[in-house]
Amino acid sequence: MAMSFEWPWQYRFPPFFTLQPNVDTRQKQLAAWCSLVLSFCRLHKQSSMTVMEAQESPLFNNVKLQRKLPVESIQIVLEELRKKGNLEWLDKNKSSFLIMWRRPEEWGKLIYQWVSRSGQNNSVFTLYELTNGEDTENEVPGCIGRVYYSWLFHCPAGLCLLLPPSPHDFSAVAWPSPSFRLGKAGAFF
């Protein structure tokens, strides 16, 4: 059964869709937007999008109120998320981004806890198995490799070993499904 998203009260308040000039009010407003973006993306397991997709999505476009956050304001909200470690721009133009509803350090700890709880220490996995495997349905969201790979860099020290697909390929972005080994073998990053 799909869970429905509960919009915060601000989402039904038209001025929420215009960034306020007062510094204190704007800080509270940005905090509310950041919380909304993270909650929405977490519920929908959405890890990447473009700024234009974001503007047209229900996230920044309240059809009922006929209010839409302008692109410039969306950029400010997204930059605030980047400063907090919850967003990474995918291009120099800042038109597409990865959203991380948990920071990579939090995911690293959660991944290790999941592996330990499920008794799979000293096992080898591919990124595909970790993000799409039968045992990961509720624990680890399906996600693109680049985000997941950054999470693995934040596993507790000495508990994760990343194995490249070939001795000459050390580009995290180019690895469609690199294997890594969890256990007390040591960390080689």
Short mmCIF file of C-alpha atoms in Angstrom, two decimals:
data_model
loop_
_atom_site.label_atom_id
_atom_site.label_comp_id
_atom_site.label_asym_id
_atom_site.label_seq_id
_atom_site.Cartn_x
_atom_site.Cartn_y
_atom_site.Cartn_z
CA MET A 1 0.00 0.00 0.00
CA ALA A 2 1.44 3.38 -1.02
CA MET A 3 1.85 5.94 1.69
CA SER A 4 0.38 9.36 1.06
CA PHE A 5 2.42 12.46 1.62
CA GLU A 6 1.26 14.89 4.29
CA TRP A 7 2.03 18.42 3.17
CA PRO A 8 3.13 20.85 5.89
CA TRP A 9 0.83 23.76 6.73
CA GLN A 10 3.15 26.20 4.93
CA TYR A 11 2.45 24.47 1.62
CA ARG A 12 -1.15 25.72 1.84
CA PHE A 13 0.01 29.28 2.61
CA PRO A 14 0.51 31.34 -0.60
CA PRO A 15 3.42 33.51 0.70
CA PHE A 16 5.43 30.30 1.19
CA PHE A 17 5.97 30.31 -2.59
CA THR A 18 7.74 33.69 -2.49
CA LEU A 19 11.06 33.91 -0.63
CA GLN A 20 10.65 36.55 2.05
CA PRO A 21 13.02 39.54 2.31
CA ASN A 22 13.28 39.54 6.12
CA VAL A 23 16.41 37.54 7.07
CA ASP A 24 14.86 35.72 10.06
CA THR A 25 11.69 34.87 8.16
CA ARG A 26 13.70 33.72 5.14
CA GLN A 27 15.86 31.40 7.29
CA LYS A 28 12.74 29.77 8.74
CA GLN A 29 11.22 29.55 5.28
CA LEU A 30 14.37 27.93 3.82
CA ALA A 31 14.46 25.46 6.71
CA ALA A 32 10.82 24.55 5.98
CA TRP A 33 11.56 24.15 2.25
CA CYS A 34 14.60 21.97 2.97
CA SER A 35 12.58 19.75 5.30
CA LEU A 36 9.80 19.50 2.72
CA VAL A 37 12.18 18.57 -0.12
CA LEU A 38 13.91 15.88 1.94
CA SER A 39 10.64 14.39 3.21
CA PHE A 40 9.05 14.39 -0.24
CA CYS A 41 12.08 12.81 -1.94
CA ARG A 42 12.45 10.24 0.83
CA LEU A 43 8.82 9.12 0.60
CA HIS A 44 8.99 8.91 -3.19
CA LYS A 45 12.53 7.43 -3.13
CA GLN A 46 13.58 10.09 -5.57
CA SER A 47 17.33 10.65 -5.72
CA SER A 48 17.84 12.84 -8.77
CA MET A 49 16.04 15.35 -10.95
CA THR A 50 16.52 18.52 -12.91
CA VAL A 51 15.58 21.97 -11.65
CA MET A 52 12.90 22.20 -14.36
CA GLU A 53 11.42 18.83 -13.33
CA ALA A 54 11.44 20.02 -9.73
CA GLN A 55 9.60 23.23 -10.61
CA GLU A 56 6.85 21.31 -12.41
CA SER A 57 6.52 18.63 -9.73
CA PRO A 58 4.01 18.97 -6.89
CA LEU A 59 6.98 19.67 -4.65
CA PHE A 60 7.38 23.27 -5.83
CA ASN A 61 4.11 23.67 -7.72
CA ASN A 62 0.88 23.85 -5.69
CA VAL A 63 -1.77 23.51 -8.39
CA LYS A 64 -4.62 24.05 -5.92
CA LEU A 65 -3.23 27.45 -4.90
CA GLN A 66 -2.00 28.16 -8.42
CA ARG A 67 1.39 29.02 -6.90
CA LYS A 68 4.80 27.86 -8.08
CA LEU A 69 8.18 28.63 -6.54
CA PRO A 70 10.26 30.51 -9.15
CA VAL A 71 13.36 28.80 -10.56
CA GLU A 72 15.67 31.35 -8.89
CA SER A 73 14.11 30.54 -5.51
CA ILE A 74 14.33 26.80 -6.15
CA GLN A 75 18.05 27.29 -6.83
CA ILE A 76 18.40 29.03 -3.44
CA VAL A 77 16.59 26.17 -1.66
CA LEU A 78 18.73 23.58 -3.43
CA GLU A 79 21.93 25.46 -2.63
CA GLU A 80 20.88 25.49 1.04
CA LEU A 81 20.50 21.70 0.84
CA ARG A 82 23.96 21.45 -0.74
CA LYS A 83 25.48 23.43 2.14
CA LYS A 84 23.90 20.95 4.57
CA GLY A 85 25.35 17.98 2.68
CA ASN A 86 22.03 16.76 1.29
CA LEU A 87 22.52 17.70 -2.37
CA GLU A 88 25.17 17.39 -5.05
CA TRP A 89 25.03 19.24 -8.35
CA LEU A 90 25.54 16.99 -11.38
CA ASP A 91 26.61 19.70 -13.80
CA LYS A 92 28.35 23.06 -13.84
CA ASN A 93 25.13 24.84 -14.85
CA LYS A 94 23.40 23.58 -11.70
CA SER A 95 20.47 22.30 -13.73
CA SER A 96 20.42 18.71 -12.41
CA PHE A 97 21.17 17.32 -8.99
CA LEU A 98 21.33 14.35 -6.66
CA ILE A 99 19.23 14.65 -3.52
CA MET A 100 20.26 12.72 -0.43
CA TRP A 101 17.57 12.69 2.22
CA ARG A 102 20.21 11.31 4.53
CA ARG A 103 23.80 12.53 4.43
CA PRO A 104 26.37 10.01 3.12
CA GLU A 105 27.81 9.47 6.63
CA GLU A 106 24.37 8.42 7.90
CA TRP A 107 23.90 6.01 4.97
CA GLY A 108 27.36 4.52 5.52
CA LYS A 109 26.45 3.65 9.12
CA LEU A 110 23.02 2.32 8.11
CA ILE A 111 24.49 0.13 5.37
CA TYR A 112 26.99 -1.39 7.77
CA GLN A 113 24.28 -1.95 10.42
CA TRP A 114 22.07 -3.65 7.83
CA VAL A 115 24.91 -5.94 6.72
CA SER A 116 25.70 -6.83 10.35
CA ARG A 117 22.03 -7.41 11.30
CA SER A 118 21.42 -9.60 8.29
CA GLY A 119 24.52 -11.71 9.06
CA GLN A 120 26.24 -10.88 5.79
CA ASN A 121 29.63 -9.68 7.05
CA ASN A 122 32.54 -10.95 4.94
CA SER A 123 30.27 -11.13 1.89
CA VAL A 124 30.77 -9.63 -1.54
CA PHE A 125 27.99 -7.56 -3.11
CA THR A 126 27.54 -5.52 -6.25
CA LEU A 127 25.90 -2.12 -6.03
CA TYR A 128 22.96 -3.59 -7.92
CA GLU A 129 22.49 -6.30 -5.28
CA LEU A 130 22.59 -3.75 -2.47
CA THR A 131 20.13 -1.36 -4.05
CA ASN A 132 17.78 -3.85 -5.73
CA GLY A 133 18.23 -7.14 -3.90
CA GLU A 134 15.34 -8.99 -2.27
CA ASP A 135 16.63 -8.33 1.24
CA THR A 136 17.05 -4.59 0.70
CA GLU A 137 13.46 -3.65 -0.14
CA ASN A 138 12.78 -1.66 3.00
CA GLU A 139 16.32 -1.06 4.22
CA VAL A 140 18.18 0.56 1.37
CA PRO A 141 16.40 2.54 -1.35
CA GLY A 142 16.93 1.82 -5.01
CA CYS A 143 19.30 4.51 -6.09
CA ILE A 144 21.75 5.37 -8.80
CA GLY A 145 25.26 4.05 -8.36
CA ARG A 146 26.97 7.42 -7.90
CA VAL A 147 24.95 8.26 -4.79
CA TYR A 148 25.27 4.78 -3.37
CA TYR A 149 28.99 4.68 -4.01
CA SER A 150 29.48 7.92 -2.05
CA TRP A 151 27.61 6.32 0.86
CA LEU A 152 30.05 3.43 0.90
CA PHE A 153 32.97 5.81 1.35
CA HIS A 154 31.35 6.72 4.66
CA CYS A 155 31.06 3.21 6.10
CA PRO A 156 32.84 3.05 9.46
CA ALA A 157 36.62 2.91 8.95
CA GLY A 158 38.05 -0.53 8.37
CA LEU A 159 34.69 -2.16 7.71
CA CYS A 160 34.30 -1.76 3.97
CA LEU A 161 36.59 -2.71 1.11
CA LEU A 162 35.74 -1.44 -2.36
CA LEU A 163 36.84 -3.70 -5.19
CA PRO A 164 37.12 -2.01 -8.62
CA PRO A 165 35.89 -3.92 -11.68
CA SER A 166 39.43 -3.75 -13.10
CA PRO A 167 42.83 -2.71 -11.69
CA HIS A 168 42.93 0.31 -14.03
CA ASP A 169 39.45 1.69 -13.35
CA PHE A 170 39.15 3.85 -10.25
CA SER A 171 36.36 6.18 -11.38
CA ALA A 172 33.34 5.85 -9.09
CA VAL A 173 31.02 7.39 -11.65
CA ALA A 174 31.98 4.90 -14.37
CA TRP A 175 31.33 1.82 -12.24
CA PRO A 176 27.90 0.46 -13.15
CA SER A 177 28.09 -2.23 -10.46
CA PRO A 178 31.40 -2.32 -8.60
CA SER A 179 31.70 -4.97 -5.93
CA PHE A 180 32.66 -4.23 -2.40
CA ARG A 181 33.38 -6.46 0.56
CA LEU A 182 32.07 -5.81 4.03
CA GLY A 183 33.98 -7.16 6.95
CA LYS A 184 36.97 -6.35 9.10
CA ALA A 185 39.44 -6.69 6.23
CA GLY A 186 40.40 -3.00 6.21
CA ALA A 187 39.43 -0.02 4.15
CA PHE A 188 41.18 0.74 0.89
CA PHE A 189 39.72 3.90 -0.59
#
